[in-house]
C-alpha atoms as a PDB file:
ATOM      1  CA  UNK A   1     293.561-114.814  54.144  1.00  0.00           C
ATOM      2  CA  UNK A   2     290.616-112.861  54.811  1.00  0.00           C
ATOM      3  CA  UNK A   3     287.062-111.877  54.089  1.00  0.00           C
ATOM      4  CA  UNK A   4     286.291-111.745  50.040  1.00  0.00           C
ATOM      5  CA  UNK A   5     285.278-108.431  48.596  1.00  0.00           C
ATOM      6  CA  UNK A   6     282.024-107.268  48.488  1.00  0.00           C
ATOM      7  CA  UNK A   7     279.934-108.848  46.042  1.00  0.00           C
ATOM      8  CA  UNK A   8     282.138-112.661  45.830  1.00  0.00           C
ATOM      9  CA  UNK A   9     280.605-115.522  46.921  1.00  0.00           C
ATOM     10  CA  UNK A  10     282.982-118.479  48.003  1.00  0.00           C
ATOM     11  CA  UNK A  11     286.352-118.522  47.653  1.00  0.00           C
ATOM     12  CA  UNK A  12     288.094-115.730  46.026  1.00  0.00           C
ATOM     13  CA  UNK A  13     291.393-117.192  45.096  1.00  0.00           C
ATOM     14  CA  UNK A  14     294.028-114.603  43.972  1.00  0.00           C
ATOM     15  CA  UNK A  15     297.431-115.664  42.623  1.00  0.00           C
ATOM     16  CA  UNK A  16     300.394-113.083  42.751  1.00  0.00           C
ATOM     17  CA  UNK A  17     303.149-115.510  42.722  1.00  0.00           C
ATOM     18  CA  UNK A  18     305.481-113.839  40.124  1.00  0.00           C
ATOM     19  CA  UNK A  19     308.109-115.092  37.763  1.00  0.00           C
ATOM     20  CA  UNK A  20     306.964-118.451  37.453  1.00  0.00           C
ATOM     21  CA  UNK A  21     308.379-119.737  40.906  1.00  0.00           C
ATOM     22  CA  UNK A  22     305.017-122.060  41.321  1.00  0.00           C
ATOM     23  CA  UNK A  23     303.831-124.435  38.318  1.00  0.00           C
ATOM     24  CA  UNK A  24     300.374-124.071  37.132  1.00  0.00           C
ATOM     25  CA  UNK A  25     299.696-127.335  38.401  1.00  0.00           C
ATOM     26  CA  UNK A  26     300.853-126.505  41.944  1.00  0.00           C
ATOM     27  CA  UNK A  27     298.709-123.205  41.836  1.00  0.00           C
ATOM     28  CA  UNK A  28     295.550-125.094  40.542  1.00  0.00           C
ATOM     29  CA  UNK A  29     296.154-127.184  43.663  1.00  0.00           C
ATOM     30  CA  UNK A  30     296.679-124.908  46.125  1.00  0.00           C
ATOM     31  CA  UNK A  31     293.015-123.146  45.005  1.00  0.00           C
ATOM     32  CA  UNK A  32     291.827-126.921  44.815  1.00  0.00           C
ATOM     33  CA  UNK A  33     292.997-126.870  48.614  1.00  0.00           C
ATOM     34  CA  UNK A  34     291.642-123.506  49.707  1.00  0.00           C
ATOM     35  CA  UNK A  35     287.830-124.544  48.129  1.00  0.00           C
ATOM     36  CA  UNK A  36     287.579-127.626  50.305  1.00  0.00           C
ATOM     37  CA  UNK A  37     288.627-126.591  53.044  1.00  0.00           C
ATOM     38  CA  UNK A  38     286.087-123.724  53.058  1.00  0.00           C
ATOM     39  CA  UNK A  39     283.256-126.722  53.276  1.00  0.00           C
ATOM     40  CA  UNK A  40     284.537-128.193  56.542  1.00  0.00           C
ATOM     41  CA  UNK A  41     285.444-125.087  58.005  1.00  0.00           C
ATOM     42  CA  UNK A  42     287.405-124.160  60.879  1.00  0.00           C
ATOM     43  CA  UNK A  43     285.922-124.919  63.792  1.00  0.00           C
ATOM     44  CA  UNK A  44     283.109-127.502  64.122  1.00  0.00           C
ATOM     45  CA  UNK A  45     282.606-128.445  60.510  1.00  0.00           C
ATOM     46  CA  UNK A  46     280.548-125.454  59.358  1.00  0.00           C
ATOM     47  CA  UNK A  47     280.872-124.017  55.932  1.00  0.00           C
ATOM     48  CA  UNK A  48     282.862-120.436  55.527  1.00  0.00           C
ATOM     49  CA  UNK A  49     281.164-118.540  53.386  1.00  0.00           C
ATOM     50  CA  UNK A  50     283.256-116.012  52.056  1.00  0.00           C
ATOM     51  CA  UNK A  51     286.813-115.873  52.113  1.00  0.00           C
ATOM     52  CA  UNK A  52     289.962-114.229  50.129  1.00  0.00           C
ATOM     53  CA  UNK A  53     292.953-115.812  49.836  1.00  0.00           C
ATOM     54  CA  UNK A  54     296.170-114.536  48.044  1.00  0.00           C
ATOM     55  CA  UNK A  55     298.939-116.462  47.312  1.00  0.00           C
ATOM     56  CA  UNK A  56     302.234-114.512  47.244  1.00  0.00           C
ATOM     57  CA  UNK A  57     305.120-117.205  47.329  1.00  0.00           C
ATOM     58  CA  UNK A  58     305.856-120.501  47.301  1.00  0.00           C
ATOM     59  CA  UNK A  59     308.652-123.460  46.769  1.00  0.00           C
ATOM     60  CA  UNK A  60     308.818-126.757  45.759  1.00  0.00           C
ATOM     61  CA  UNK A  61     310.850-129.697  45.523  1.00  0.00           C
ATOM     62  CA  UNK A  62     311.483-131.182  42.619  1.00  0.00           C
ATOM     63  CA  UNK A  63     311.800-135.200  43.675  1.00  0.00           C
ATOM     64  CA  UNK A  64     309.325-134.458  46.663  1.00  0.00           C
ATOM     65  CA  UNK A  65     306.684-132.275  45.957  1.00  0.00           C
ATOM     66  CA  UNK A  66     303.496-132.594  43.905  1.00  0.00           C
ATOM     67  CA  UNK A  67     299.995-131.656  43.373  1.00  0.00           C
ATOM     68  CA  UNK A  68     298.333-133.980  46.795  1.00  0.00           C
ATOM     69  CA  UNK A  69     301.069-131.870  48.833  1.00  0.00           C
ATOM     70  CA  UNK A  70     299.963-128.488  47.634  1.00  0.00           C
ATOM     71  CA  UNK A  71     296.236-129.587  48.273  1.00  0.00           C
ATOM     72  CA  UNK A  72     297.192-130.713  51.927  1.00  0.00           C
ATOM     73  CA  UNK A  73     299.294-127.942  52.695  1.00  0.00           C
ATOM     74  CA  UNK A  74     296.417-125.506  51.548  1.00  0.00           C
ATOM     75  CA  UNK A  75     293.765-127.456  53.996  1.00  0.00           C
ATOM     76  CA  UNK A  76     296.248-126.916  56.793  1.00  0.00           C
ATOM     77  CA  UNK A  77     297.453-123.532  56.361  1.00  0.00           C
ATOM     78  CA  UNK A  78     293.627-122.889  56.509  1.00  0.00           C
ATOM     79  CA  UNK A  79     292.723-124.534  59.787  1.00  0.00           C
ATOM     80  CA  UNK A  80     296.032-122.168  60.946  1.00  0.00           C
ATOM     81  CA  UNK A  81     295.109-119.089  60.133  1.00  0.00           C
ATOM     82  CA  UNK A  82     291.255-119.863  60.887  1.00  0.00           C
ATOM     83  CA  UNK A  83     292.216-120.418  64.689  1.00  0.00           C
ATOM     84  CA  UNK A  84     294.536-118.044  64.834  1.00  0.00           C
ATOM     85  CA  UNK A  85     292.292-115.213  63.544  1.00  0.00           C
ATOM     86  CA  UNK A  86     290.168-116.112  66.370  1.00  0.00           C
ATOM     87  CA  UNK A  87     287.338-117.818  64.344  1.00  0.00           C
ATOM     88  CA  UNK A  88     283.927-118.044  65.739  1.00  0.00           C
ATOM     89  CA  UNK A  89     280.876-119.895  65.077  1.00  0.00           C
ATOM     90  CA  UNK A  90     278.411-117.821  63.361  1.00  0.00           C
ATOM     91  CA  UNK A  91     274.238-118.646  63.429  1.00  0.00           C
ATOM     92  CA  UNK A  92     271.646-117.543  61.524  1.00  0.00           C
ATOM     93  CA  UNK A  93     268.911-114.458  63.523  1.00  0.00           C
ATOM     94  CA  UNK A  94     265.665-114.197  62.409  1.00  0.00           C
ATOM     95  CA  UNK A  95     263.478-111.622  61.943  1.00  0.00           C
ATOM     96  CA  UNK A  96     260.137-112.728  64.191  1.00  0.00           C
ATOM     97  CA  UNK A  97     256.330-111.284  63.833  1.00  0.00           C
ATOM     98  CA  UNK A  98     253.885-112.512  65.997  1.00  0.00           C
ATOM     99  CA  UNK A  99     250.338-111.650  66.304  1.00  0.00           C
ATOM    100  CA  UNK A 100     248.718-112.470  69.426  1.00  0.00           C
ATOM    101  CA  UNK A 101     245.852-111.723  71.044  1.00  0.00           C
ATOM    102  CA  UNK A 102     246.201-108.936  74.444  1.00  0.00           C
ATOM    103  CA  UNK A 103     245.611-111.858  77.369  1.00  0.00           C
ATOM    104  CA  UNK A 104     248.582-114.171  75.767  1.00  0.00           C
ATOM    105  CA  UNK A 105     250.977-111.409  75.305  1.00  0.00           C
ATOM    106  CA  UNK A 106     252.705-111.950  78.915  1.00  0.00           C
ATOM    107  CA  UNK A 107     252.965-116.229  78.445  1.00  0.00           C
ATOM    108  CA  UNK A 108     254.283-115.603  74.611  1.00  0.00           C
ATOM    109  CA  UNK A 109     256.561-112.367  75.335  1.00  0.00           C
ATOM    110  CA  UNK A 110     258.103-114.789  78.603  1.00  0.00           C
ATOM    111  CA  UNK A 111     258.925-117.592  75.667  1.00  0.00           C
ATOM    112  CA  UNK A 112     260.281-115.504  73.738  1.00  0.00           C
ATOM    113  CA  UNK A 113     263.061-114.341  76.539  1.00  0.00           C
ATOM    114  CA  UNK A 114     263.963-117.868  77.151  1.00  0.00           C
ATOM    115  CA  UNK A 115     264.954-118.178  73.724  1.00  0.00           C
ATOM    116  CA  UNK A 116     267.750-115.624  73.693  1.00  0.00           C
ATOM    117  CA  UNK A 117     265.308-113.272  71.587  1.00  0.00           C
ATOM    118  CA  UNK A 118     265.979-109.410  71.079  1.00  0.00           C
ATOM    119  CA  UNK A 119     262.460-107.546  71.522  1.00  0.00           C
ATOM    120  CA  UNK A 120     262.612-105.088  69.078  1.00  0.00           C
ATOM    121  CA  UNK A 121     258.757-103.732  68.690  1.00  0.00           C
ATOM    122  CA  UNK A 122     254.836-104.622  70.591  1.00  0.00           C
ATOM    123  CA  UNK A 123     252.413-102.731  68.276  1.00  0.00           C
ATOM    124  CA  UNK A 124     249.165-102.675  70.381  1.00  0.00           C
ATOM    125  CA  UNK A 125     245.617-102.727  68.457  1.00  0.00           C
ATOM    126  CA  UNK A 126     242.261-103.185  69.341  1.00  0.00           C
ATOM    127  CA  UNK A 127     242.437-107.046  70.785  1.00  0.00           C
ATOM    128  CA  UNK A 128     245.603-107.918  69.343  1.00  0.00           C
ATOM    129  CA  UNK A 129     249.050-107.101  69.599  1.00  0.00           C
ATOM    130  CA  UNK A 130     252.052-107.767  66.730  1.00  0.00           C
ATOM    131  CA  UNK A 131     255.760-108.557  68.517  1.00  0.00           C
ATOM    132  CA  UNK A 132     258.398-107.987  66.965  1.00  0.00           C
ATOM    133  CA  UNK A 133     261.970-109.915  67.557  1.00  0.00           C
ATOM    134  CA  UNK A 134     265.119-111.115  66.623  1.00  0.00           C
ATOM    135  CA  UNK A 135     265.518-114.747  67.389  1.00  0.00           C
ATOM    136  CA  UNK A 136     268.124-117.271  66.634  1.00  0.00           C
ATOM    137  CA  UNK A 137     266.957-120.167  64.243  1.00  0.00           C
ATOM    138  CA  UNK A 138     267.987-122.479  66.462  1.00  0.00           C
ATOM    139  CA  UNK A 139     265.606-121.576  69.145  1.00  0.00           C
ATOM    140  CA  UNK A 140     262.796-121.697  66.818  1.00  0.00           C
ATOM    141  CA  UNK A 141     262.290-125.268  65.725  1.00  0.00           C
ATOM    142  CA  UNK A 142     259.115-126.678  66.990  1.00  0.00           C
ATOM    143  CA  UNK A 143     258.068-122.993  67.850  1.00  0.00           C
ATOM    144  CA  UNK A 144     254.349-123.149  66.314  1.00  0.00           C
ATOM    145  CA  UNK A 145     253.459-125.856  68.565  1.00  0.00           C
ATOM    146  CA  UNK A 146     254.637-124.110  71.748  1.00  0.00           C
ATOM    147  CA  UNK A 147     253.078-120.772  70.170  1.00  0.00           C
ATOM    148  CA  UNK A 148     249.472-122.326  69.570  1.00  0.00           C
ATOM    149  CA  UNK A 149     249.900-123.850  73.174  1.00  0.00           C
ATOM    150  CA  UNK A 150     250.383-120.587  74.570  1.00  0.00           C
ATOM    151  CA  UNK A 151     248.002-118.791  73.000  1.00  0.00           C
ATOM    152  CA  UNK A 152     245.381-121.325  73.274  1.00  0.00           C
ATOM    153  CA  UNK A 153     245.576-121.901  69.318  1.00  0.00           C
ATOM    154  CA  UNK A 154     245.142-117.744  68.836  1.00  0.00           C
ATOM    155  CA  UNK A 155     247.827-116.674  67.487  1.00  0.00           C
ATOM    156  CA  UNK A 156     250.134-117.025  64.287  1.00  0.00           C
ATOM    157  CA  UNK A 157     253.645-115.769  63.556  1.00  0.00           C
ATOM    158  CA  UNK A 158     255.971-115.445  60.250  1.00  0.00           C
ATOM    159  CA  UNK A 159     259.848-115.136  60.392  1.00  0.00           C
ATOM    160  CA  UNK A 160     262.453-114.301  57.495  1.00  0.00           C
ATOM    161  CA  UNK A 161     266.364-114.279  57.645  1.00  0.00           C
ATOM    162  CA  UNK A 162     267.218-110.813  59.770  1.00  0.00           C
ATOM    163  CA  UNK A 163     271.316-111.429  59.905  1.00  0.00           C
ATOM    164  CA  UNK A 164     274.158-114.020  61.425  1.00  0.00           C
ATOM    165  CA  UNK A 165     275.717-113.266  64.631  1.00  0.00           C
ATOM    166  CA  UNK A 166     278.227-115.208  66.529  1.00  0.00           C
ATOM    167  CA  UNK A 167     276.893-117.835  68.802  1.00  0.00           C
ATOM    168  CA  UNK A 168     277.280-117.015  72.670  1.00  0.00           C
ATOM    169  CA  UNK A 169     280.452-119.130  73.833  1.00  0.00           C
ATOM    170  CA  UNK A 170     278.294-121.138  75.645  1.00  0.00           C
ATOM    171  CA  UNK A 171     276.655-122.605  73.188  1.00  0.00           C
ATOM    172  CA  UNK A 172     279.694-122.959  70.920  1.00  0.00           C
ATOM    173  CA  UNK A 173     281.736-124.955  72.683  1.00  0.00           C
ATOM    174  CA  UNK A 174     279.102-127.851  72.952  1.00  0.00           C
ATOM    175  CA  UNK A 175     278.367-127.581  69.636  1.00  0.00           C
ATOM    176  CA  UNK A 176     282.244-127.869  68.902  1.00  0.00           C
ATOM    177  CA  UNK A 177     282.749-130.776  71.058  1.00  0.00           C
ATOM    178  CA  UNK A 178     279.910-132.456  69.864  1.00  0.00           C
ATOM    179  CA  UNK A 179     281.124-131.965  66.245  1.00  0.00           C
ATOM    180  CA  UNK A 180     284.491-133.192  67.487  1.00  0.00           C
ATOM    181  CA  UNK A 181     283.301-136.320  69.085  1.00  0.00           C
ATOM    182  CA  UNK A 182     283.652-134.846  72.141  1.00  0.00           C
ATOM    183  CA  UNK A 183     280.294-134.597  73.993  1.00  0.00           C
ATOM    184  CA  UNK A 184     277.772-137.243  73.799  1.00  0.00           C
ATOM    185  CA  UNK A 185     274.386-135.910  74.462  1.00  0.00           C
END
């Protein structure tokens, strides 16, 4: 297992078993397996998004084994290989403009901080000054309301995806127990 190439979305599912030691059937299963798995993902239920698997080798038995088994085993080896490759839990960043006017820019900047942002960029102009941030999605729910409140209803912002970055460990693990059954908040 590992990331799929460049360009594949999903599972990339490549089959080298040679000289027929695995039955179509068993194959189709073990792909069958792979795909959804990827939906519940490793850790706390999250999708993977990309992810290569090759299949080298295999066995069966031929009173015991059938297509369910393959499935299974594929789920499991999975969850194995996930944890032991160190998974983490991945969020999405955005990519954060916000125009405000000069006497708000210390109350909105000092929001902004508290929400795990990245400053990346205060253009100044006459009046007015456009931030620019990375902040995580997560952190931005409800934002316009706190932003208006800030700014006294002055100023305005606009965000688009920027990148995914792992989520501070933190964070993770209550999201992880929670997804687990773990925390009740």
């Amino acid at each position: 297992m590992g990331p799929a190439d460049d360009g594949v979305q999903g599972l990339q599912f490549v089959n080298e078993v040679k000289g027929g030691v695995l039955s179509a059937e068993f194959i189709q299963a073990t792909e069958r397996g792979f795909k959804g798995a990827l939906s519940n993902g490793v850790l706390a239920g999250f999708p993977v998004e990309n992810l290569k698997v090759t299949l080298t080798d295999g066995s069966f038995h031929p009173v015991d084994s059938d297509a369910l088994s393959f499935e299974s085993a594929a789920h499991i080896a999975f969850k194995e290989a996930g944890l032991k490759a160190g998974a983490v839990l991945m969020e999405p960043i955005m990519r954060v403009e916000i125009h405000c006017p000069d006497e708000y820019i210390g109350d909105v900047t000092g929001d902004l901080n508290k929400k795990r942002s990245i400053l990346r960029e205060v253009i100044a102009s006459i009046g007015f000054q456009t931030i620019k941030a990375d902040v995580p999605l997560a952190e931005m729910f409800g934002y316009i309301t706190q932003l208006r409140s800030l700014s006294s209803g002055r100023a305005n912002f606009n965000m688009e995806l920027s990148h995914y970055a792992p989520v501070p460990e933190a964070i993770a693990d209550v999201v992880i127990k929670k997804a687990k059954g773990l925390l009740f908040i």
